[in-house]
PDB file of C-alpha atoms and ligand atoms in Angstrom:
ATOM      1  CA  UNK E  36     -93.957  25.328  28.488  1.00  0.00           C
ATOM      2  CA  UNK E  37     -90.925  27.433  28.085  1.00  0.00           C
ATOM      3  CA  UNK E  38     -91.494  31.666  27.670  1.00  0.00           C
ATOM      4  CA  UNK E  39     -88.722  34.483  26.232  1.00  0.00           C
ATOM      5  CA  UNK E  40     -88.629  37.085  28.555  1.00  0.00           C
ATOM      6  CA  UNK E  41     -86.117  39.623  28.861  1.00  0.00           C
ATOM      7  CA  UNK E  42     -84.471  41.478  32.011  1.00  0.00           C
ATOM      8  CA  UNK E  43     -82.214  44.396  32.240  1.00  0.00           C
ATOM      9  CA  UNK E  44     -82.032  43.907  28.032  1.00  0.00           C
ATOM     10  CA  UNK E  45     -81.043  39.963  28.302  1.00  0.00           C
ATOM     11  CA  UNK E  46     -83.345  37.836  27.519  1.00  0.00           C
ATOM     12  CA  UNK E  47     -83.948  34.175  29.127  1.00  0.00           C
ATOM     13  CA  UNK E  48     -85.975  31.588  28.619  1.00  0.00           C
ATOM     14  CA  UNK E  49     -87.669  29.937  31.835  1.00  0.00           C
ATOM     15  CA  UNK E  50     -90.468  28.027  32.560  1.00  0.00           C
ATOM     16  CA  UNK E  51     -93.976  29.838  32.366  1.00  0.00           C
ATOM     17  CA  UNK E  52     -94.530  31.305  35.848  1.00  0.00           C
ATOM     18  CA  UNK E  53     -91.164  31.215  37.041  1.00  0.00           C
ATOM     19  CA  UNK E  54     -90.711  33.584  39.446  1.00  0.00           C
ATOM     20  CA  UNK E  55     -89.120  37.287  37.804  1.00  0.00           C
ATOM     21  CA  UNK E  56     -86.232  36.591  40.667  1.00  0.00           C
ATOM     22  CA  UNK E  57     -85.336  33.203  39.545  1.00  0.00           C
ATOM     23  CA  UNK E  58     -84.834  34.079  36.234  1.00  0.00           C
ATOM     24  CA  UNK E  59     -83.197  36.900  37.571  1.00  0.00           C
ATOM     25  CA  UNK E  60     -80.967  34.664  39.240  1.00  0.00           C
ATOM     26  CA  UNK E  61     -80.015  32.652  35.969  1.00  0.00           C
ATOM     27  CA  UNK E  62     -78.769  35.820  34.571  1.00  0.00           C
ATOM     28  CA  UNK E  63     -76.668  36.788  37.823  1.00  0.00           C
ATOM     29  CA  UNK E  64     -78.731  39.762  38.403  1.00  0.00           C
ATOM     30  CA  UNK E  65     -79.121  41.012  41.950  1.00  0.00           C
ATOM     31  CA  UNK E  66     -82.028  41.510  43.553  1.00  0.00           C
ATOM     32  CA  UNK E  67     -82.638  42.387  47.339  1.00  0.00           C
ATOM     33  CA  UNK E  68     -84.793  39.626  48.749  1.00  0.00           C
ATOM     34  CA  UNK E  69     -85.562  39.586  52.779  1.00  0.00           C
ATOM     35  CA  UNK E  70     -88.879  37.078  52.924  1.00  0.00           C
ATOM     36  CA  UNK E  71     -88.343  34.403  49.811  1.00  0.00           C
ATOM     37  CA  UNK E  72     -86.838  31.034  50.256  1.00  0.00           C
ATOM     38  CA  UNK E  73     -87.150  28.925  47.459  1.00  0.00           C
ATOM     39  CA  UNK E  74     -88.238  25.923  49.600  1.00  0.00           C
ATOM     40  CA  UNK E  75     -91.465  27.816  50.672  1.00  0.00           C
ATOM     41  CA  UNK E  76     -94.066  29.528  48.898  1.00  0.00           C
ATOM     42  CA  UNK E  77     -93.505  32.937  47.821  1.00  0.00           C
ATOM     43  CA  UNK E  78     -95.040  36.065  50.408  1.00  0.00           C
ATOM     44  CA  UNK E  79     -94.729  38.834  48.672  1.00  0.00           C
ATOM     45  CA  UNK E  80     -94.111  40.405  52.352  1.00  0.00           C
ATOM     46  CA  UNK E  81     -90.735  42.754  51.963  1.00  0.00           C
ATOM     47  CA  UNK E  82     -91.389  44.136  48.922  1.00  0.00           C
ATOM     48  CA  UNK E  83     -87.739  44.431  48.860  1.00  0.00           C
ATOM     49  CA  UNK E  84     -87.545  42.075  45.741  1.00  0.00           C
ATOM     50  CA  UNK E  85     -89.698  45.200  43.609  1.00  0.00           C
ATOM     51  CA  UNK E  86     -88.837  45.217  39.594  1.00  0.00           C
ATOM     52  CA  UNK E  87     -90.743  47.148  37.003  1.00  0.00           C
ATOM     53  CA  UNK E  88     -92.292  44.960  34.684  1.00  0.00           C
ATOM     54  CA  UNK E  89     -93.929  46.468  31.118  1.00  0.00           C
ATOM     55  CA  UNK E  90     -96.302  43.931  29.383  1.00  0.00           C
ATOM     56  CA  UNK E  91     -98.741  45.879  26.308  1.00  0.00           C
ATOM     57  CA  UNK E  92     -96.949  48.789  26.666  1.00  0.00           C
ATOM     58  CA  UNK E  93     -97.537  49.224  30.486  1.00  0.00           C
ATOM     59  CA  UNK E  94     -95.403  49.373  33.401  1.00  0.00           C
ATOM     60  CA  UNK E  95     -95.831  48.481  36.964  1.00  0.00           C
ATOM     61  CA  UNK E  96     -93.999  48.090  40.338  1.00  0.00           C
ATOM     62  CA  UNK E  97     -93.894  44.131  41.109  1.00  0.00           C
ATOM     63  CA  UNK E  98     -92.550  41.779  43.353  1.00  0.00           C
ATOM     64  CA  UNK E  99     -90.074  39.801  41.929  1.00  0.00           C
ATOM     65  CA  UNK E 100     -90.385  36.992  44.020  1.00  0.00           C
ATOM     66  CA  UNK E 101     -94.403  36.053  43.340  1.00  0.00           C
ATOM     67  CA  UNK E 102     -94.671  37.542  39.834  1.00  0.00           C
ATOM     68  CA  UNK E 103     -94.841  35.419  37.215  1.00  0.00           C
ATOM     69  CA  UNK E 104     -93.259  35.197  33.813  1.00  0.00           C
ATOM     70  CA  UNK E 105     -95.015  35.116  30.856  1.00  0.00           C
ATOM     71  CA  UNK E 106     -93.821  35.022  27.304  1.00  0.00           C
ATOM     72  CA  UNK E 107     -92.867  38.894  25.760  1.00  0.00           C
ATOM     73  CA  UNK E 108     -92.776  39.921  29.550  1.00  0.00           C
ATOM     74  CA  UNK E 109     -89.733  42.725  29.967  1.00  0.00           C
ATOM     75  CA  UNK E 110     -88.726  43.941  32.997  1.00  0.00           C
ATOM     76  CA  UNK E 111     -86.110  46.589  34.587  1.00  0.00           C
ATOM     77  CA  UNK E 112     -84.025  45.770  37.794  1.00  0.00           C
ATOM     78  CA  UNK E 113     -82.575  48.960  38.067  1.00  0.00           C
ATOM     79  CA  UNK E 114     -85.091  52.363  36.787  1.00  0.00           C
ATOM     80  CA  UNK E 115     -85.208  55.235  38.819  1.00  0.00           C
ATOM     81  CA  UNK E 116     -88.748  54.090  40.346  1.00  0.00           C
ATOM     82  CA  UNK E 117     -87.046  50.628  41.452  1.00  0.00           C
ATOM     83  CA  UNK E 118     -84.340  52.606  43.190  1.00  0.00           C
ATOM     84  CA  UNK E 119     -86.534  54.559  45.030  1.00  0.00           C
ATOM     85  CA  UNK E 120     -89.046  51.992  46.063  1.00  0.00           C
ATOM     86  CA  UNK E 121     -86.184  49.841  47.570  1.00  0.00           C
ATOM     87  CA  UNK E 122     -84.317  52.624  49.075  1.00  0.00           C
ATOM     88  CA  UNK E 123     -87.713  53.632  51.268  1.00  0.00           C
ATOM     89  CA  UNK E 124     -88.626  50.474  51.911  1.00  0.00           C
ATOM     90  CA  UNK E 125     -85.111  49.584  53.315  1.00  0.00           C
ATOM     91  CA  UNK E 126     -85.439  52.810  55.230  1.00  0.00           C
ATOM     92  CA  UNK E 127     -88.469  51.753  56.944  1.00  0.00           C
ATOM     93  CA  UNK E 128     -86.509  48.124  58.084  1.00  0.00           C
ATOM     94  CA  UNK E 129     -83.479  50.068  58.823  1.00  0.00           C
ATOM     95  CA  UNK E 130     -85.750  52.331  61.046  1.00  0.00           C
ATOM     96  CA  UNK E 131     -87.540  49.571  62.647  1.00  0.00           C
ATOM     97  CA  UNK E 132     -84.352  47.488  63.197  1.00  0.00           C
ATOM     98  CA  UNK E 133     -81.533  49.349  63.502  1.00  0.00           C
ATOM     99  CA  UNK E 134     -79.187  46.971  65.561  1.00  0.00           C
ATOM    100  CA  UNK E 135     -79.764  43.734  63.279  1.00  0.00           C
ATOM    101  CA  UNK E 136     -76.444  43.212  61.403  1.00  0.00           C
ATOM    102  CA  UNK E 137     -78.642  41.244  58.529  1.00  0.00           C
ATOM    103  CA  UNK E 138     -80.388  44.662  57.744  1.00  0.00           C
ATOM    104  CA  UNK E 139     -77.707  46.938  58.025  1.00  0.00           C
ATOM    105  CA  UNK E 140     -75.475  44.642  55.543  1.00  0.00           C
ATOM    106  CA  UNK E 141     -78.019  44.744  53.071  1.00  0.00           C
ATOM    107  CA  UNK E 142     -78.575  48.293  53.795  1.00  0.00           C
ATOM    108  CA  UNK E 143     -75.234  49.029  52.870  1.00  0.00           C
ATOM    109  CA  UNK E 144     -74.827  46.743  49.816  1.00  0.00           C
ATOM    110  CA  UNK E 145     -77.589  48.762  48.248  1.00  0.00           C
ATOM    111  CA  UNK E 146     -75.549  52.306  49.200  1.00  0.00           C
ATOM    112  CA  UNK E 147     -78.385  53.246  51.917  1.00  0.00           C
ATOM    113  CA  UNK E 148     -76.621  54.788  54.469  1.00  0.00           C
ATOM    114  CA  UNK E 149     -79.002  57.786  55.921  1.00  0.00           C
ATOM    115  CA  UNK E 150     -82.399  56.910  57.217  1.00  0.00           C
ATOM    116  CA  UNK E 151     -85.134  59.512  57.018  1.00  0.00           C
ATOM    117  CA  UNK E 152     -87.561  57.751  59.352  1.00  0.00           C
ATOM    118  CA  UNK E 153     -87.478  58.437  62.755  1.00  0.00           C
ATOM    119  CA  UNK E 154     -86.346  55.211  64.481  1.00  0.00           C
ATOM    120  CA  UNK E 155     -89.146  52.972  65.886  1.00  0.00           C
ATOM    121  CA  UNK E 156     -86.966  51.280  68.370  1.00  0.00           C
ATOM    122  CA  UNK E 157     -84.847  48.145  68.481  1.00  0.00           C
ATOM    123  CA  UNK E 158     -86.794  45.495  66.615  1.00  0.00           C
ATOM    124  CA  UNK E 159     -85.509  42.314  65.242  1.00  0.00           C
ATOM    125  CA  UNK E 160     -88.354  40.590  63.614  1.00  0.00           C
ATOM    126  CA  UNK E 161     -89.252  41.941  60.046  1.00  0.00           C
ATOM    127  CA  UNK E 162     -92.426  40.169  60.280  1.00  0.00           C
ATOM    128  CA  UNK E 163     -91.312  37.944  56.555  1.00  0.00           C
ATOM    129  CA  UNK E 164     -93.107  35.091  57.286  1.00  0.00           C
ATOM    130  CA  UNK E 165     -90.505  33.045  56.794  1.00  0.00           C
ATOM    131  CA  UNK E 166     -90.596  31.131  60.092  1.00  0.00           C
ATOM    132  CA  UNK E 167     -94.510  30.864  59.993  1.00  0.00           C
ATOM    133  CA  UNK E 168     -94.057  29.208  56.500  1.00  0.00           C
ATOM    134  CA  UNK E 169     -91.128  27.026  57.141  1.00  0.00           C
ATOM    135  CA  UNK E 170     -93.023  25.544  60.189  1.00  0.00           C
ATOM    136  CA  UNK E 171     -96.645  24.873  58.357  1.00  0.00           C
ATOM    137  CA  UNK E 172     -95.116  24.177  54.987  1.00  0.00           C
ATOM    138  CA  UNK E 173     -91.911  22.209  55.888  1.00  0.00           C
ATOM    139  CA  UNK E 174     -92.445  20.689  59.205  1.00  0.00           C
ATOM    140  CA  UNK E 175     -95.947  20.669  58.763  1.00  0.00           C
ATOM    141  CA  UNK E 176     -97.475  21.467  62.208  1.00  0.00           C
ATOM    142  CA  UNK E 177     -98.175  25.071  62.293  1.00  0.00           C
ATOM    143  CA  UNK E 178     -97.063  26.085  65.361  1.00  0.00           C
ATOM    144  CA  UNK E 179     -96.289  29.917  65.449  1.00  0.00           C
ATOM    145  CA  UNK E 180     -98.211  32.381  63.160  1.00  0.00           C
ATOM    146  CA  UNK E 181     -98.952  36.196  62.720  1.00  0.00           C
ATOM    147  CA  UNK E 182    -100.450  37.367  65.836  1.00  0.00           C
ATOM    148  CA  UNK E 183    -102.351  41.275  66.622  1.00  0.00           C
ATOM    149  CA  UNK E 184    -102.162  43.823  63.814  1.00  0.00           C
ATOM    150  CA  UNK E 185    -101.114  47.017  62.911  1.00  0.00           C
ATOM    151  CA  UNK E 186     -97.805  48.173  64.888  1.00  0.00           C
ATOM    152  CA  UNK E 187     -98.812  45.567  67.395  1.00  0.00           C
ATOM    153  CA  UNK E 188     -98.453  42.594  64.869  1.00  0.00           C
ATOM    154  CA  UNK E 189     -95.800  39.840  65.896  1.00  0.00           C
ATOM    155  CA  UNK E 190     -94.829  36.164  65.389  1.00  0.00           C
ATOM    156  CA  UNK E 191     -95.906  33.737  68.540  1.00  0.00           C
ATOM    157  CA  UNK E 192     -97.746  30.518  69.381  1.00  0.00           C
ATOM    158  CA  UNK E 193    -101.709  30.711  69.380  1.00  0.00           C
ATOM    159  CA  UNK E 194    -102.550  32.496  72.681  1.00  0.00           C
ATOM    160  CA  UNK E 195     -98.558  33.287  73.808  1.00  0.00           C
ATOM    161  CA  UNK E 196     -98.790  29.864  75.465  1.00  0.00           C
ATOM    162  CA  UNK E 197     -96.101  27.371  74.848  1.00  0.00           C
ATOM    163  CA  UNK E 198     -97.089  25.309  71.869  1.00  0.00           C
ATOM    164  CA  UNK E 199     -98.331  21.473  72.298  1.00  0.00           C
ATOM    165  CA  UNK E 200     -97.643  21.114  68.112  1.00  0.00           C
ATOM    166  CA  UNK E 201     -93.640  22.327  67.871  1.00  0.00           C
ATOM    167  CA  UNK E 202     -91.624  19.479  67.723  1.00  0.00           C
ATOM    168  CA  UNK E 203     -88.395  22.232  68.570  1.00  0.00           C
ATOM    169  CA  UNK E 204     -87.083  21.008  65.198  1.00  0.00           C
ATOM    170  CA  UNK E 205     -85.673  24.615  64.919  1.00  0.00           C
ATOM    171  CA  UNK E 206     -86.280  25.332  61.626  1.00  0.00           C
ATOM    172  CA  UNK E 207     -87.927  28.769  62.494  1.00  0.00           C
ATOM    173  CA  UNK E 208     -84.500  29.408  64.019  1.00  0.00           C
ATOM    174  CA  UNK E 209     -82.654  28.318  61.073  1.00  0.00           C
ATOM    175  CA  UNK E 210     -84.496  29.794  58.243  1.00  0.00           C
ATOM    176  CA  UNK E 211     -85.254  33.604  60.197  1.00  0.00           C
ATOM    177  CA  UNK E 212     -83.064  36.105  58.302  1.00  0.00           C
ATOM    178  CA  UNK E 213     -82.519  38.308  61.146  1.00  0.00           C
ATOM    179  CA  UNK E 214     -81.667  35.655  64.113  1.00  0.00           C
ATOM    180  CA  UNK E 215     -84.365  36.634  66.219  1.00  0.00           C
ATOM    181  CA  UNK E 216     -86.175  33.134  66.848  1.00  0.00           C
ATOM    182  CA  UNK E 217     -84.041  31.332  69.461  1.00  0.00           C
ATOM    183  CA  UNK E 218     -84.366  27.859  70.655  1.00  0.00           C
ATOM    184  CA  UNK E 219     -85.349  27.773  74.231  1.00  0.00           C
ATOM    185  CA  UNK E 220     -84.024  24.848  76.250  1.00  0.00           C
ATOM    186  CA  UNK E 221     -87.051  22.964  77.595  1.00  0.00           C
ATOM    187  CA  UNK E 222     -84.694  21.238  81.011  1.00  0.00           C
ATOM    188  CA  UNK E 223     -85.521  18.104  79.465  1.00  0.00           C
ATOM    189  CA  UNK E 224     -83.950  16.457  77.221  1.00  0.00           C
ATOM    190  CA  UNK E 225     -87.329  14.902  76.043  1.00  0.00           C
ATOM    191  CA  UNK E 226     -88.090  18.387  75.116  1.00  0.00           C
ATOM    192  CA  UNK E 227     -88.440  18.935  71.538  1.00  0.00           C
ATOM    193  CA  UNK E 228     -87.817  22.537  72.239  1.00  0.00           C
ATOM    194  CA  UNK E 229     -83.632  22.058  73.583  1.00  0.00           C
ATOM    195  CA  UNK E 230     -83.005  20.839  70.315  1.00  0.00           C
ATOM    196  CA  UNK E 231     -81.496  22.692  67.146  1.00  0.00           C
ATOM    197  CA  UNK E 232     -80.515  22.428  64.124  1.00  0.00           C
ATOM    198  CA  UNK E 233     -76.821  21.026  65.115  1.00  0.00           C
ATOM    199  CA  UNK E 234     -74.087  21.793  62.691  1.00  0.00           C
ATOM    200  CA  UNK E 235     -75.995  23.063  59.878  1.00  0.00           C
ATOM    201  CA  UNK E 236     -77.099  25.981  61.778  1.00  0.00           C
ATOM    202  CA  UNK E 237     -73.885  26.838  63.529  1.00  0.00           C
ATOM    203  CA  UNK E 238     -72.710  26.715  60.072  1.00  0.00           C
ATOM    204  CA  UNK E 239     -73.036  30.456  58.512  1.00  0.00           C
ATOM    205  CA  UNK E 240     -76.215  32.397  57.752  1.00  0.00           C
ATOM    206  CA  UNK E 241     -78.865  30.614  56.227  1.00  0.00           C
ATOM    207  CA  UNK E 242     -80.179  32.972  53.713  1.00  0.00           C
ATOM    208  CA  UNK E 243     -77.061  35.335  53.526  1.00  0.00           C
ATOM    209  CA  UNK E 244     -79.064  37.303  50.962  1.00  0.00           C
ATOM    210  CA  UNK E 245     -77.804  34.460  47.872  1.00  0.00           C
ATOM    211  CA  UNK E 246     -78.910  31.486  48.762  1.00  0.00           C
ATOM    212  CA  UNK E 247     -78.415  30.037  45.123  1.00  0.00           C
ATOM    213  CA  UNK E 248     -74.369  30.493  46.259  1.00  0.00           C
ATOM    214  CA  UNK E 249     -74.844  28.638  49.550  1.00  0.00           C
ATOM    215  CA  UNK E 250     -73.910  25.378  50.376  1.00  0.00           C
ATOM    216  CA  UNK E 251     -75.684  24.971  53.210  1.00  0.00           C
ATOM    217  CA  UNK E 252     -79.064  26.450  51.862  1.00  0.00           C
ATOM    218  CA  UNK E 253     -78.410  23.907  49.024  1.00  0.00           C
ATOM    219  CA  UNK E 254     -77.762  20.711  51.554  1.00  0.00           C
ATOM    220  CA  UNK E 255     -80.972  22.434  53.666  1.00  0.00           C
ATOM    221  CA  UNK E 256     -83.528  20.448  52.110  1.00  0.00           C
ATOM    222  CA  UNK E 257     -82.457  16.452  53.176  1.00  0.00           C
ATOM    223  CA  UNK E 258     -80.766  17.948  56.394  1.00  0.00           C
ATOM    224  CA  UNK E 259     -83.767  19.390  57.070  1.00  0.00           C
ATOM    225  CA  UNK E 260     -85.797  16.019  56.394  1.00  0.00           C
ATOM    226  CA  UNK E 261     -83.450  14.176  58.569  1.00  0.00           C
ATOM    227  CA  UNK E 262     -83.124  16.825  61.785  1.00  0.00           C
ATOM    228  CA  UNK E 263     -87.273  16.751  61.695  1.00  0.00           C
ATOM    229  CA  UNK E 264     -87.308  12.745  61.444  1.00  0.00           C
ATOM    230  CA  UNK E 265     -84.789  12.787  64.074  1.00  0.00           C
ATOM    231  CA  UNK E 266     -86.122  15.058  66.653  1.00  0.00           C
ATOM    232  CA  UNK E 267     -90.286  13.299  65.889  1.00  0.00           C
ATOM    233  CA  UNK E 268     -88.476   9.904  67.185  1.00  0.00           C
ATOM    234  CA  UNK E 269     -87.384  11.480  69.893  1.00  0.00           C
ATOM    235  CA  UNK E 270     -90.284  13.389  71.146  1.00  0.00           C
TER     236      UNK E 270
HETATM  237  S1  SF4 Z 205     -89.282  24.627  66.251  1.00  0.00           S
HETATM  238 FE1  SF4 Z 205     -90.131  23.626  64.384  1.00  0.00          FE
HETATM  239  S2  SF4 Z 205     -92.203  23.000  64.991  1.00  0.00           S
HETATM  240 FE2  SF4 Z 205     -91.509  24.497  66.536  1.00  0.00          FE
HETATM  241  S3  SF4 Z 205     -92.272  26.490  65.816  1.00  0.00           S
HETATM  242 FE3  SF4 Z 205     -90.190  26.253  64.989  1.00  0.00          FE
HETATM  243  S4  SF4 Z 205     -90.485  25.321  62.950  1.00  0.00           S
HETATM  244 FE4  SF4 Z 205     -92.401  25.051  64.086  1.00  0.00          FE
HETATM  245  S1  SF4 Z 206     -89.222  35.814  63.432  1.00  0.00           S
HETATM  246 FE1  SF4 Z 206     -87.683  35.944  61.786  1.00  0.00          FE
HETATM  247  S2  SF4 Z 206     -88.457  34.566  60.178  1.00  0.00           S
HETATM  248 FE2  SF4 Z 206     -90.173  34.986  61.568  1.00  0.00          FE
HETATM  249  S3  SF4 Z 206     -91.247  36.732  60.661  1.00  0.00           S
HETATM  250 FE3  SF4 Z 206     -89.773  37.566  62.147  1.00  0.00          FE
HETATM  251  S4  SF4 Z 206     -87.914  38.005  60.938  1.00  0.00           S
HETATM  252 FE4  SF4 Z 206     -89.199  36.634  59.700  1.00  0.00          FE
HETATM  253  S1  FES Z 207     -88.577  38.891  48.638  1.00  0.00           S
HETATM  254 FE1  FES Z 207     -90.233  39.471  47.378  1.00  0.00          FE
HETATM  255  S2  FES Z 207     -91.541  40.568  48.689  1.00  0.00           S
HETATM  256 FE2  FES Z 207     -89.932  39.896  50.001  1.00  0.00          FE
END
């Protein structure tokens, strides 16, 4: 079933429960993503992706990526509360990774160039969830997830051990948007774990922030297929 819904005073007409950001995206409107992919299911993690969205004569902050559209819905891109949302919530990831070239690109494409946090240190991982849901929903094996909480919280295997599941397809490497999963070489080449992603992943970012414009993000998909069929019958 097809719904009217209308962004930034255009309307559109999408499937019902289209993601706000893909419609978005049919209209060429930006919107800062950091944890959606549209291969995986949606996180809702970043909250970099917030819109306001006014449905019986309400308004509310929502993630773009995970909120659905319904018919009559309208939402804003662009209000004074979006701005300000985004520009703290880039603050924090600019404050918490300062040194990742991902983060300050985005940084600066939005105009956020002062940071009033005081800087936690030289992290990379943004804790998206996009390599935790690339390996359980893609490859299927669920071999790294959200470990500890609270400042402590971090991506690794069950118990920091080396996993017995990955199959070192390297598609947490290839999907993270701030390059902080690297492949390992395991000595052997029996080892799942010296393998990458060949080409594809030498061949520009991944997400680059408009993955609807990428050629590789649009080829990722069957090369993706094939690199994990490849690497099972070797392993
Ligand atoms: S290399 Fe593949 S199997 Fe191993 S953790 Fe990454 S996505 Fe999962
Ligand atoms: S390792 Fe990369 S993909 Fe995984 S949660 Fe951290 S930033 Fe996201
Ligand atoms: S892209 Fe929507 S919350 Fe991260």
């Amino acid at each position: 079933m097809m719904v009217r819904i209308t962004i930034d005073g255009q309307i559109v007409h999408v499937k019902r429960h289209t993601p706000v950001l893909e419609a978005a995206k049919q209209l060429e409107i930006f919107i800062p993503t950091l944890c959606y992919h549209k291969a995986l299911k949606a996180y809702g993690a970043c909250r970099l992706c917030v819109v306001e969205a006014f449905r019986n004569g309400r308004s509310k902050l929502v993630t773009s990526c995970n909120y659905p559209a319904e018919d009559g819905l309208v939402v804003f891109t662009a209000t004074d509360r979006v701005k300000t949302a985004r520009k703290g919530i880039m603050e924090l990831l600019l404050a918490r990774c300062p040194e990742v070239p991902q983060i300050q690109q985005l940084a600066e494409k939005m105009g956020i160039k002062a940071v009033r946090f005081k800087k936690k240190g030289d992290r990379r991982c943004i804790l998206c969830g996009l390599c935790v849901r690339a390996c359980e929903e893609l490859v299927g094996v669920s071999a790294i997830n959200f470990t500890s909480r609270g400042t402590e919280k971090k991506i690794n295997t069950p118990f920091g051990i080396e996993s017995k599941v990955c199959i070192g397809c390297g598609s947490c490497t290839y999907i993270c948007p701030t390059g902080c999963v690297e492949m390992v070489g395991g000595g052997s080449p029996s080892d799942g774990r010296s393998m990458n992603m060949g080409d594809l992943a030498l061949a520009g970012c991944p997400n680059n922030y408009e993955c609807e414009a990428c050629e590789i993000d649009r080829e990722f998909i069957e090369e993706f297929k094939r690199v994990v069929k490849d690497v099972r019958a070797k392993t």
